[in-house]
Structure formats: structure tokens, C-alpha cells
Tab-separated table of C-alpha atoms in Angstrom:
chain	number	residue	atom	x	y	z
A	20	UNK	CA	8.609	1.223	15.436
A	21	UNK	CA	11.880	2.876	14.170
A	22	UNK	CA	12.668	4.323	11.037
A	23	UNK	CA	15.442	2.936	8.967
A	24	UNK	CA	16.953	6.125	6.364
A	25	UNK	CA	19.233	4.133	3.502
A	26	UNK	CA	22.570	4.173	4.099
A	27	UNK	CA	25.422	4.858	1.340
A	28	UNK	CA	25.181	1.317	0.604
A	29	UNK	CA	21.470	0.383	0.514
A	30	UNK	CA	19.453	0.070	-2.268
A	31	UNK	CA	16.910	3.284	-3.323
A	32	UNK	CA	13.147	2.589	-3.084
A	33	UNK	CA	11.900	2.799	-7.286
A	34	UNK	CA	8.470	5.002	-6.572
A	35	UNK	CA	6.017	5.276	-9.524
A	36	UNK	CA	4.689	8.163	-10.933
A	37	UNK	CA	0.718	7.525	-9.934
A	38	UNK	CA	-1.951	9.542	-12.194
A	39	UNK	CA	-0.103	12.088	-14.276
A	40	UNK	CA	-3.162	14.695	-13.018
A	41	UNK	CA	-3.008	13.946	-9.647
A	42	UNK	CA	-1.140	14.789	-6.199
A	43	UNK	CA	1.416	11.945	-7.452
A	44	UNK	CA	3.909	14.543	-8.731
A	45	UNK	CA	2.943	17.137	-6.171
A	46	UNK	CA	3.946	14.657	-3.069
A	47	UNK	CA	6.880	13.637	-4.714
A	48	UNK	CA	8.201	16.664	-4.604
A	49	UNK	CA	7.134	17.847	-1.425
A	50	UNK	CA	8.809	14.558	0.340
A	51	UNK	CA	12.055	14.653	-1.066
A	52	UNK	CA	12.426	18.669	-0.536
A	53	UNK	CA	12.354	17.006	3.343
A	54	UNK	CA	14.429	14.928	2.695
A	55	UNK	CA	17.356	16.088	4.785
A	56	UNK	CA	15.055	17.084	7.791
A	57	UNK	CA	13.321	13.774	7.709
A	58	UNK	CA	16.548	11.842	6.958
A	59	UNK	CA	13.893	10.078	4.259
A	60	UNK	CA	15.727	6.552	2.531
A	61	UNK	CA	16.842	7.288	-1.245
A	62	UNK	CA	14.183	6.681	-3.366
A	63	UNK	CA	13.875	7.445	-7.134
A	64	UNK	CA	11.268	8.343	-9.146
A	65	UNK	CA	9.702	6.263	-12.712
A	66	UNK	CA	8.562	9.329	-14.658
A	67	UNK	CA	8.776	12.040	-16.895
A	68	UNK	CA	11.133	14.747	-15.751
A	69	UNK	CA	9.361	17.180	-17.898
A	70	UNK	CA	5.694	16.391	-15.988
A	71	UNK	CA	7.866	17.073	-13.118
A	72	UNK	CA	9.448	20.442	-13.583
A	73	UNK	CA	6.107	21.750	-15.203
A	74	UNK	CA	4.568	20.551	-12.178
A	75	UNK	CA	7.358	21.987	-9.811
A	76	UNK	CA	6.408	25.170	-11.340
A	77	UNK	CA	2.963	25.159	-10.664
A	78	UNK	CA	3.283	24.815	-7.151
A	79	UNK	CA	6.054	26.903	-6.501
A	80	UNK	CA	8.922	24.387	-5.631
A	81	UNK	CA	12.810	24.781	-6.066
A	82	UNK	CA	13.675	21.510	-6.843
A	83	UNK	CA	16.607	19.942	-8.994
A	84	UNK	CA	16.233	16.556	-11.033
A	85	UNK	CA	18.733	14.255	-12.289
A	86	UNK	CA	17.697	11.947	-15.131
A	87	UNK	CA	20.017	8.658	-13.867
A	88	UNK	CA	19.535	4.983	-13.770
A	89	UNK	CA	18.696	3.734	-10.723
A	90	UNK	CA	22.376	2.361	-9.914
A	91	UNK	CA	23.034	6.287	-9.211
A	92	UNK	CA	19.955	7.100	-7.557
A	93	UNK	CA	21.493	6.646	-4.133
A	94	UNK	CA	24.538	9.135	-4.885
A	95	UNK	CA	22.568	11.555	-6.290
A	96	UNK	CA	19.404	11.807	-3.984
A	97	UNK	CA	20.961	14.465	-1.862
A	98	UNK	CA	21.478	16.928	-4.094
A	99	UNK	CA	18.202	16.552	-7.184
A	100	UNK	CA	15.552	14.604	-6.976
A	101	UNK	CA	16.125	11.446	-9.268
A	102	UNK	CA	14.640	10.675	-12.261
A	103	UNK	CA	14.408	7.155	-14.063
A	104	UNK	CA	12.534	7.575	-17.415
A	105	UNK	CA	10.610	4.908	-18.687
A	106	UNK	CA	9.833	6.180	-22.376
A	107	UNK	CA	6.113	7.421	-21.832
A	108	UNK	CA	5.903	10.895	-21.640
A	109	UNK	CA	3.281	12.441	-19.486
A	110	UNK	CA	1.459	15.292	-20.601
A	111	UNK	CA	-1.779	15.478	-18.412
A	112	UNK	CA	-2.298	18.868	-16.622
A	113	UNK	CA	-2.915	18.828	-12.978
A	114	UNK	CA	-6.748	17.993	-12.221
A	115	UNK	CA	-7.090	16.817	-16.001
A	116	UNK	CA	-5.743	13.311	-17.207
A	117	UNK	CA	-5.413	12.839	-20.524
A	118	UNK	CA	-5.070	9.859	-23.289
A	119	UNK	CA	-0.996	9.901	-21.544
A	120	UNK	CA	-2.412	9.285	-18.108
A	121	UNK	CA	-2.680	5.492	-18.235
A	122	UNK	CA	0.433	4.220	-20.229
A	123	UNK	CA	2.410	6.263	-18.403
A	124	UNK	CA	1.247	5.511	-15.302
A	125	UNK	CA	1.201	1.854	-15.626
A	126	UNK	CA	4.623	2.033	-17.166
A	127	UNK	CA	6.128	3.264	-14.267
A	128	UNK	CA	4.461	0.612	-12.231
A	129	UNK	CA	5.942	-2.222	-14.155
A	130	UNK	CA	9.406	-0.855	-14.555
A	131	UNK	CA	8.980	-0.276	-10.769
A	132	UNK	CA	8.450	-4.060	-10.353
A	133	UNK	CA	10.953	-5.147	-12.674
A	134	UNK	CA	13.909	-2.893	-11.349
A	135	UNK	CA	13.061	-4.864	-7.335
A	136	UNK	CA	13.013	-7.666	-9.045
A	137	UNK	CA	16.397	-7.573	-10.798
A	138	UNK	CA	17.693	-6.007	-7.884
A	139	UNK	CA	18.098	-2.262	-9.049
A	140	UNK	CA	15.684	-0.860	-5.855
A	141	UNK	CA	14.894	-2.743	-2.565
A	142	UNK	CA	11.293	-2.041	-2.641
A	143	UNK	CA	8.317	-0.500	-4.767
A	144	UNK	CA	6.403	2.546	-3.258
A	145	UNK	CA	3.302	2.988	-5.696
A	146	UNK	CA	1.467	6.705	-5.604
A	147	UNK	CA	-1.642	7.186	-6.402
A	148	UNK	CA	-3.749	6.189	-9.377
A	149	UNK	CA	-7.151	6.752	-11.102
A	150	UNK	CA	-8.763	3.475	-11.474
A	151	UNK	CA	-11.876	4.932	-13.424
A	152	UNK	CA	-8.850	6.586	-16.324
A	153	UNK	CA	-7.118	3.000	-16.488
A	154	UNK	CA	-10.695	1.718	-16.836
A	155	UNK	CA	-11.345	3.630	-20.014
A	156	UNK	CA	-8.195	2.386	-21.446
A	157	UNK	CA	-8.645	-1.336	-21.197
A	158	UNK	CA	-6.912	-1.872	-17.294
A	159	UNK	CA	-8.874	-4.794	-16.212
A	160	UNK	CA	-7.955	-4.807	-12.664
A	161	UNK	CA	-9.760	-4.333	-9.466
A	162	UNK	CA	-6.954	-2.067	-8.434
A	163	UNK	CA	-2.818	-1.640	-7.871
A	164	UNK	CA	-3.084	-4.846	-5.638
A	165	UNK	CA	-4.755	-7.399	-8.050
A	166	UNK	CA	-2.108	-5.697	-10.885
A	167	UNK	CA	0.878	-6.371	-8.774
A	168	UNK	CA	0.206	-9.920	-7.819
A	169	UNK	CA	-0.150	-10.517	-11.875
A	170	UNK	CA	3.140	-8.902	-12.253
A	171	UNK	CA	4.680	-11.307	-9.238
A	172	UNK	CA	3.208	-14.483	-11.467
A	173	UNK	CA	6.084	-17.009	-11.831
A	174	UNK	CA	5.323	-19.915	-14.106
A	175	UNK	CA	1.594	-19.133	-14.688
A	176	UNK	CA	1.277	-19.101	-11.161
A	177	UNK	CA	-0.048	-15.502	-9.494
A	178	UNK	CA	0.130	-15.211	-5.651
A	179	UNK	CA	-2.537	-14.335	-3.388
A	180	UNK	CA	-1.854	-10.372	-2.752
A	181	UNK	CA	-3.136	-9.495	0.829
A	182	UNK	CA	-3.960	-5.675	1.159
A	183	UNK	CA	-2.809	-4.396	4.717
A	184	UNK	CA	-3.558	-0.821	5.767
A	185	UNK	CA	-0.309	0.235	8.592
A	186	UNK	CA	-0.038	2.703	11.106
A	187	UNK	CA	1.579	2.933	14.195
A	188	UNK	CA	-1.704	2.582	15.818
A	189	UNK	CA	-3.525	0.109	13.666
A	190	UNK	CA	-2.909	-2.347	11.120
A	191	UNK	CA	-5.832	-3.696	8.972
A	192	UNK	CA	-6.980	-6.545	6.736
A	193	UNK	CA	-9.433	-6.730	5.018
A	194	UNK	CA	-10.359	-10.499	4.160
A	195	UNK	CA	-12.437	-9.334	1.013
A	196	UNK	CA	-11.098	-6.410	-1.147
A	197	UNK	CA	-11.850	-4.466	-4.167
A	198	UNK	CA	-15.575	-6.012	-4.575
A	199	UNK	CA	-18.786	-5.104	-3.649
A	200	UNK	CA	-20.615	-6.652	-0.352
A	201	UNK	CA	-22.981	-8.502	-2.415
A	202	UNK	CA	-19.481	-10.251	-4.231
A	203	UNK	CA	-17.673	-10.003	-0.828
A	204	UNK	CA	-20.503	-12.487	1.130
A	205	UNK	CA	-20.374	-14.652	-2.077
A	206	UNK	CA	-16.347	-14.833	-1.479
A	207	UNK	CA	-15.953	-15.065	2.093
A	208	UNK	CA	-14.842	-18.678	2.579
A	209	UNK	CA	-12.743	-20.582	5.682
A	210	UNK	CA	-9.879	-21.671	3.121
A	211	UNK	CA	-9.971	-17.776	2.180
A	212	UNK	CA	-9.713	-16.546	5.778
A	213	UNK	CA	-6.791	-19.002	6.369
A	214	UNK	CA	-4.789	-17.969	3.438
A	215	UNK	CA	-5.165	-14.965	4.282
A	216	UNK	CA	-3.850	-15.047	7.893
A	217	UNK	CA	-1.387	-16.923	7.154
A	218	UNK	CA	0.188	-14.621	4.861
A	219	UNK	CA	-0.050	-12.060	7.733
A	220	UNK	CA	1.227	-14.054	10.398
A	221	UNK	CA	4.233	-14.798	7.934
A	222	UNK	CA	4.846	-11.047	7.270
A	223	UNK	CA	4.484	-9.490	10.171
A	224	UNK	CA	7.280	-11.748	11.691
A	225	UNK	CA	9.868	-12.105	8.015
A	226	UNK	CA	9.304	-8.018	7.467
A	227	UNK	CA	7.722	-6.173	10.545
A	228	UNK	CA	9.923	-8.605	13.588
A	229	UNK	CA	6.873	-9.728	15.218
A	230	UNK	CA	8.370	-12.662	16.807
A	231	UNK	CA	4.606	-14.205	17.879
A	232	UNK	CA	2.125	-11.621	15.763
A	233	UNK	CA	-1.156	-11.410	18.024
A	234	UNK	CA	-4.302	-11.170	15.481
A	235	UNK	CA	-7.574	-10.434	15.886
A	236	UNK	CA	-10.097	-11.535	13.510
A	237	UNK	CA	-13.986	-9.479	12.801
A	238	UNK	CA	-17.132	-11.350	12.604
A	239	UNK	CA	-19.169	-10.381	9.466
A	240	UNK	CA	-22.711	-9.757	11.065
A	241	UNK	CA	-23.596	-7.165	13.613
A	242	UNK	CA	-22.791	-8.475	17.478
A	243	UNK	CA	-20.025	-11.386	15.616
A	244	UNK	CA	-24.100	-12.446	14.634
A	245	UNK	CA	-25.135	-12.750	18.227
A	246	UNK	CA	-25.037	-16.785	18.565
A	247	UNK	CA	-26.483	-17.576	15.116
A	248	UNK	CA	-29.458	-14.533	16.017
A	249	UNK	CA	-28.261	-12.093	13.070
A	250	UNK	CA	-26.378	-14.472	10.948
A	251	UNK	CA	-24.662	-17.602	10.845
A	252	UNK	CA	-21.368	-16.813	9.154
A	253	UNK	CA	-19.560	-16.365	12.113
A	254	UNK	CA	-20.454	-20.166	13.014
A	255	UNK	CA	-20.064	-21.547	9.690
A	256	UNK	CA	-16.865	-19.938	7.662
A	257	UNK	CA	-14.930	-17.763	10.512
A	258	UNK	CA	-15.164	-20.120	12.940
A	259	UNK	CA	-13.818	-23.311	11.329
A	260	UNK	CA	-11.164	-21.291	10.131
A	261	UNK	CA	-9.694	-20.050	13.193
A	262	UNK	CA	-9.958	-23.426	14.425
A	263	UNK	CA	-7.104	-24.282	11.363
A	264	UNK	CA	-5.305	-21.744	12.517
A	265	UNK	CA	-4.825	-22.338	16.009
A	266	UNK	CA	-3.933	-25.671	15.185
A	267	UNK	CA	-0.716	-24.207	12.915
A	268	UNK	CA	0.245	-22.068	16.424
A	269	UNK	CA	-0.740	-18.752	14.785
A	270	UNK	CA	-2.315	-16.704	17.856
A	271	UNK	CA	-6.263	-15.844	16.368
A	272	UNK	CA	-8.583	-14.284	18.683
A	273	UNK	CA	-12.235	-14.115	17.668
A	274	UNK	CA	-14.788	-13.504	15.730
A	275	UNK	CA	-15.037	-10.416	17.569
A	276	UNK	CA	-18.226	-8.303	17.467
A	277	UNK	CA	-16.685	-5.522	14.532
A	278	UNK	CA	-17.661	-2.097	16.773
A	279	UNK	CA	-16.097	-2.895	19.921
A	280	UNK	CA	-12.675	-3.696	18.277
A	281	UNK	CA	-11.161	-0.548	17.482
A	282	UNK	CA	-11.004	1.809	20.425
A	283	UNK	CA	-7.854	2.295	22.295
A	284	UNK	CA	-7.840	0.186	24.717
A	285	UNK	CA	-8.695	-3.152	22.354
A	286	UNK	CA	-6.108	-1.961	19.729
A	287	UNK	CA	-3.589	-2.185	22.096
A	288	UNK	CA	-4.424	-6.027	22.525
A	289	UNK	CA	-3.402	-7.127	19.234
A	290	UNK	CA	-0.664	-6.384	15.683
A	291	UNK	CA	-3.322	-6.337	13.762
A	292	UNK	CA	-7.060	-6.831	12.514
A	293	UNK	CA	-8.418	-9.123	9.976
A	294	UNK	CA	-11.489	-7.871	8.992
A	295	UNK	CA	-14.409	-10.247	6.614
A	296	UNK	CA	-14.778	-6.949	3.432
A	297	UNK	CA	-12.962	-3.522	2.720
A	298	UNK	CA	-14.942	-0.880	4.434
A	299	UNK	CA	-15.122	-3.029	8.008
A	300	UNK	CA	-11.399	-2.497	7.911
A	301	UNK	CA	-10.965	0.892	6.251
A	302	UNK	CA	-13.199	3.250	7.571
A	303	UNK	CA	-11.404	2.910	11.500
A	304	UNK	CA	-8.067	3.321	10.164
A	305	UNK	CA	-8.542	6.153	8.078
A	306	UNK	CA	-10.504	7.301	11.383
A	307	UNK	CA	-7.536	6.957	13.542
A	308	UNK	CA	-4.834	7.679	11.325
A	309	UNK	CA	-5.700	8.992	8.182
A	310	UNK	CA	-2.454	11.559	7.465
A	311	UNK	CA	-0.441	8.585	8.269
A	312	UNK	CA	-1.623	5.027	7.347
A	313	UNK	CA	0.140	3.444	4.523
A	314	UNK	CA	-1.148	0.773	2.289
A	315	UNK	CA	0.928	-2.746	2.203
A	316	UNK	CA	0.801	-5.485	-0.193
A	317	UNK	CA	1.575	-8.476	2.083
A	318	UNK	CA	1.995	-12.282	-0.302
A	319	UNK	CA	4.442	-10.684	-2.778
A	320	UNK	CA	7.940	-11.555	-3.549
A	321	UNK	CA	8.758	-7.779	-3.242
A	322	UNK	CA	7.945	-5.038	-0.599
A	323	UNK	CA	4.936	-2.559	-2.300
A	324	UNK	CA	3.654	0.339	-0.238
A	325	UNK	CA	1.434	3.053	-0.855
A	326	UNK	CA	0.310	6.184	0.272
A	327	UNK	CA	-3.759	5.495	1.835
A	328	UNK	CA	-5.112	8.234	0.013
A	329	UNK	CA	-6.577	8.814	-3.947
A	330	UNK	CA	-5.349	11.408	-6.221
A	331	UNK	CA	-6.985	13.930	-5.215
A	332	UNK	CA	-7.683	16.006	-8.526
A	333	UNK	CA	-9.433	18.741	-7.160
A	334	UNK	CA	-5.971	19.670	-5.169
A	335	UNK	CA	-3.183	18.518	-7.761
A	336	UNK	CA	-0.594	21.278	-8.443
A	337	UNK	CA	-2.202	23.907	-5.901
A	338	UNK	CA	0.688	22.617	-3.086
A	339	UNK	CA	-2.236	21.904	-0.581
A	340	UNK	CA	-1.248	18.106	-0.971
A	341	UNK	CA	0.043	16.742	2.110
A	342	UNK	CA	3.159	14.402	1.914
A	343	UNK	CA	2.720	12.882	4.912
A	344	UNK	CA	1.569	9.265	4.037
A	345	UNK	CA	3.627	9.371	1.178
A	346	UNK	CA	6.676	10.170	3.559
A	347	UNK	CA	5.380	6.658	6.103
A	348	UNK	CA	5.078	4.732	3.146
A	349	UNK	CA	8.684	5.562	1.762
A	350	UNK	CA	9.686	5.450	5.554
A	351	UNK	CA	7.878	1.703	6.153
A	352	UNK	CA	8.982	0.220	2.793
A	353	UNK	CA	12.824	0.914	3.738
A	354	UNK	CA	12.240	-0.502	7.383
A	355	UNK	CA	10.805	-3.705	5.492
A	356	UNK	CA	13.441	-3.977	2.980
A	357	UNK	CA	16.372	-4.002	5.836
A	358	UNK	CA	14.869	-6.394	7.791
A	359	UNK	CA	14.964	-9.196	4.934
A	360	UNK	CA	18.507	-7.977	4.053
């Protein structure tokens, strides 16, 4: 899959600060000091430049930032990294959030929203946050997906946000997201699965040029449940759905036995797997490409991707952080963004 860099005339990417404490500001950093080798797309940062140079500092980086709005970002990328302020200031020390870690980071996220939406960037890139601070300062959430669909609600109405994990090896979806398997079985329904693929199908042809996206979809028990043996699920909710969506002409194989899909030689056989709860789809992609998978919400009205990693406290501001799934994530969103333009 080739990688689009912005030209003169495209739109920069608005990325969000992430936890104040964490590898956010470290990765930032690191990415657009490539920026030249990697001919990266123009993206701007949603932060405080004074977190930024104190955290330049710390890990020995020769960096130059330009506070700008995001109408300049594009002309000034090559020469300092730029900076859109959003009015929270950041004062958390690397490793250590403090009582600025949460406003600050979900400011940036909504600015980041509202600047695609109005047309100021042509995609939102999201680094990393720390779900447990937002916790303790009333973020009610499951995580960055379920607060980005809210922030796509139009009229009351919030869209169903589809989490896809993307690599050029593997893409995965998991049916079921930020809940735990005892929630997960009580969600798993056919009109779920069919939303759900659906939105994929849609996707992977309006923003990744599949022209007729190949999907294959997990059973939930071990063996796909082994003819009804270890579990009827398969029979009664995956099943029926795939039915529906063969009927629509989307291309569904399964439900396929979950440990036999995701060697080599099956990958190759489909664009991507829909799997019935998080860790069925997780733990093989961070397997197979954990420097490098990038996390896509799919079911928005705006391109979001993510770095697949955390924040990563124990590393912030010691430069150990590695930029590369920041640098696919900035690299994916600008491939999506040109091919709706």
C-alpha cells in the first residue's frame, strides 16, 4: 500500500497531544525530526509548546516550534514543528500526570475534531492517553473510540464507531470492544455483527480502494464451537448474520475456528478479520506487527488514527520511545484523507 506525503496544497493532519506524562510528546518529536527522510504528510500538533520544549530538553532533541493556526501549519512544517494551542497548559512531568493531564489532553482531542470538521486538517491522528487519569477526573468513556463517536453526534444521533487495528499484514476487528468477556458474550448479537461489517466493507472500499473487500469473520468458541459441541454461538448469532450479509453482496467467509486464522498463509486470503471481543483480535496483530499497527476508527464522518501502543510512563522523556507506529498512523491517515478528496 503506498504512502501519500501532503503536498503544498493538502490539508495538515491536527494530532493531539495524548497524556501530558507520557511518550505523546516524546513521539511527536521524534517523527517530525524525520520528517524530511520519511517525506512524513504535514501534520500539526494541539498542545502546549512549553510541555514541548521542556520535554525536547529532556530527551535531548533540537527541535524548533512555531505557535500558528492550523491554516499555516502546512508552510511551516518544514522548518519547526507546529504548534496549535488550545488554552490548557500542560504541566505534568514525564512518567507523572498531574491534575493538567486530563483537560489538556481531552482539549486537544476535541479541538482536533472540530478543526476536521470545519475543514482546518484532513484528518485526526490521536496519541496516546491514560484512561485510568481521565477516569479520576470524571471521563466516562470506555476509551478514545466511544469519545469520538460522541463528538461525531449530529442531531442527538451518535454513530456506531468500529475500532480497526491496520498493518500491512493484518487488519483487525474486533466485534466487541472496550468491555469485559462476561459484557462482550452479553453484547454479541447478529444485528451487531452486521453493523459492524458493514461499516468495514464500506471503508475499506470509500478510504482503503478495496474495490470487493474479502472478510473473514472468527467464531467465538474454541474449534468455531465444533458443530454446536463447545458452544452454540457460532450457530445462533454469527451464523444468521453472515447469512444477511451475503445477501447485501459483501464477501464473508466463516465462522472460522479463531487459531487457525492468523498464520501467513490464511492472512493472505482475506483484507481483513472480524473478530467476536478485543483480545481475539488484538493479541495476533500486536504479534505480527506490533512496531507498526495503527489503530483506525472506521463509522466516523472524519479519518481518526492512532498509534497501537499506551503511554508508556515508565519510558516518557528517556528518548527510548519508538516513533514508529506513530509515523504509520500519520502515514495511513494522509493515504485515507486523499482518497476521499
Amino acid at each position: 500500500m503506498a504512502n501519500r506525503a501532503a503536498t503544498p496544497h493538502a490539508l495538515p493532519l491536527a494530532l493531539t497531544l495524548g497524556e501530558p506524562a507520557g511518550i505523546g510528546p516524546d513521539i511527536t518529536i521524534a517523527a517530525w525530526l524525520r520528517r524530511r527522510e520519511l517525506n512524513l504528510p504535514a501534520f500539526y500538533l494541539l498542545g502546549d509548546e512549553a510541555l514541548i520544549a521542556r520535554r525536547a530538553r529532556a530527551i535531548g532533541a533540537d527541535i524548533r516550534t512555531a505557535a500558528v493556526p492550523p491554516g499555516e501549519a502546512v508552510s511551516a512544517f518544514a522548518d519547526a514543528l507546529p504548534l496549535v494551542t488550545t488554552g490548557e497548559r500542560a504541566t505534568a512531568e514525564p512518567g507523572k500526570p498531574d491534575a493538567s493531564s486530563a483537560p489538556a489532553a481531552l482539549a486537544s482531542i476535541r479541538q482536533a475534531v472540530t478543526d476536521v470538521r470545519e475543514g482546518r486538517a484532513g484528518a485526526v491522528v490521536t496519541n496516546p492517553i491514560a484512561k485510568s487519569v481521565l477516569y479520576r477526573a470524571g471521563f466516562r468513556h470506555p476509551g478514545h473510540t466511544e469519545f469520538l463517536a460522541e463528538l461525531a453526534a449530529k442531531d442527538g444521533r451518535v454513530p456506531q464507531p468500529v475500532m480497526m487495528l491496520w498493518s500491512p499484514r493484518l487488519a483487525v476487528v474486533p466485534v466487541t470492544i472496550h468491555v469485559s468477556i462476561r459484557d462482550a458474550l452479553a453484547e454479541l448479537t447478529s444485528a451487531l455483527i452486521v453493523s459492524t461489517v458493514r461499516i468495514v466493507a464500506a471503508e475499506l472500499k470509500s478510504r482503503f480502494g478495496i474495490a470487493q473487500p474479502r472478510i473473514a469473520v472468527s467464531g467465538l468458541n474454541p474449534h468455531a464451537g465444533e458443530d454446536g459441541s463447545l458452544g452454540h454461538e457460532e450457530q445462533t448469532i454469527i451464523a444468521p448474520a453472515l447469512k444477511i450479509l451475503r445477501s447485501e453482496g459483501i464477501e464473508t467467509r466463516g465462522p472460522l475456528p479463531a487459531d487457525t486464522m492468523f498464520h501467513e498463509a490464511a492472512r493472505s486470503t482475506y483484507d481483513c478479520a472480524i473478530c467476536m471481543y478485543h483480545d481475539q483480535a488484538l493479541i495476533p496483530i500486536k504479534t505480527v506487527a506490533f512496531d507498526d499497527a495503527v489503530n483506525v476508527t472506521l463509522g466516523l464522518p472524519f479519518i481518526r488514527t492512532s498509534p497501537d501502543h499506551g503511554t508508556a510512563f515508565d519510558i516518557a522523556g528517556t528518548g527510548k520511545a519508538n516513533p514508529a507506529s506513530l509515523i504509520a498512523a500519520l502515514r495511513l491517515a494522509s493515504r485515507m484523507a486523499a482518497s476521499q478528496s
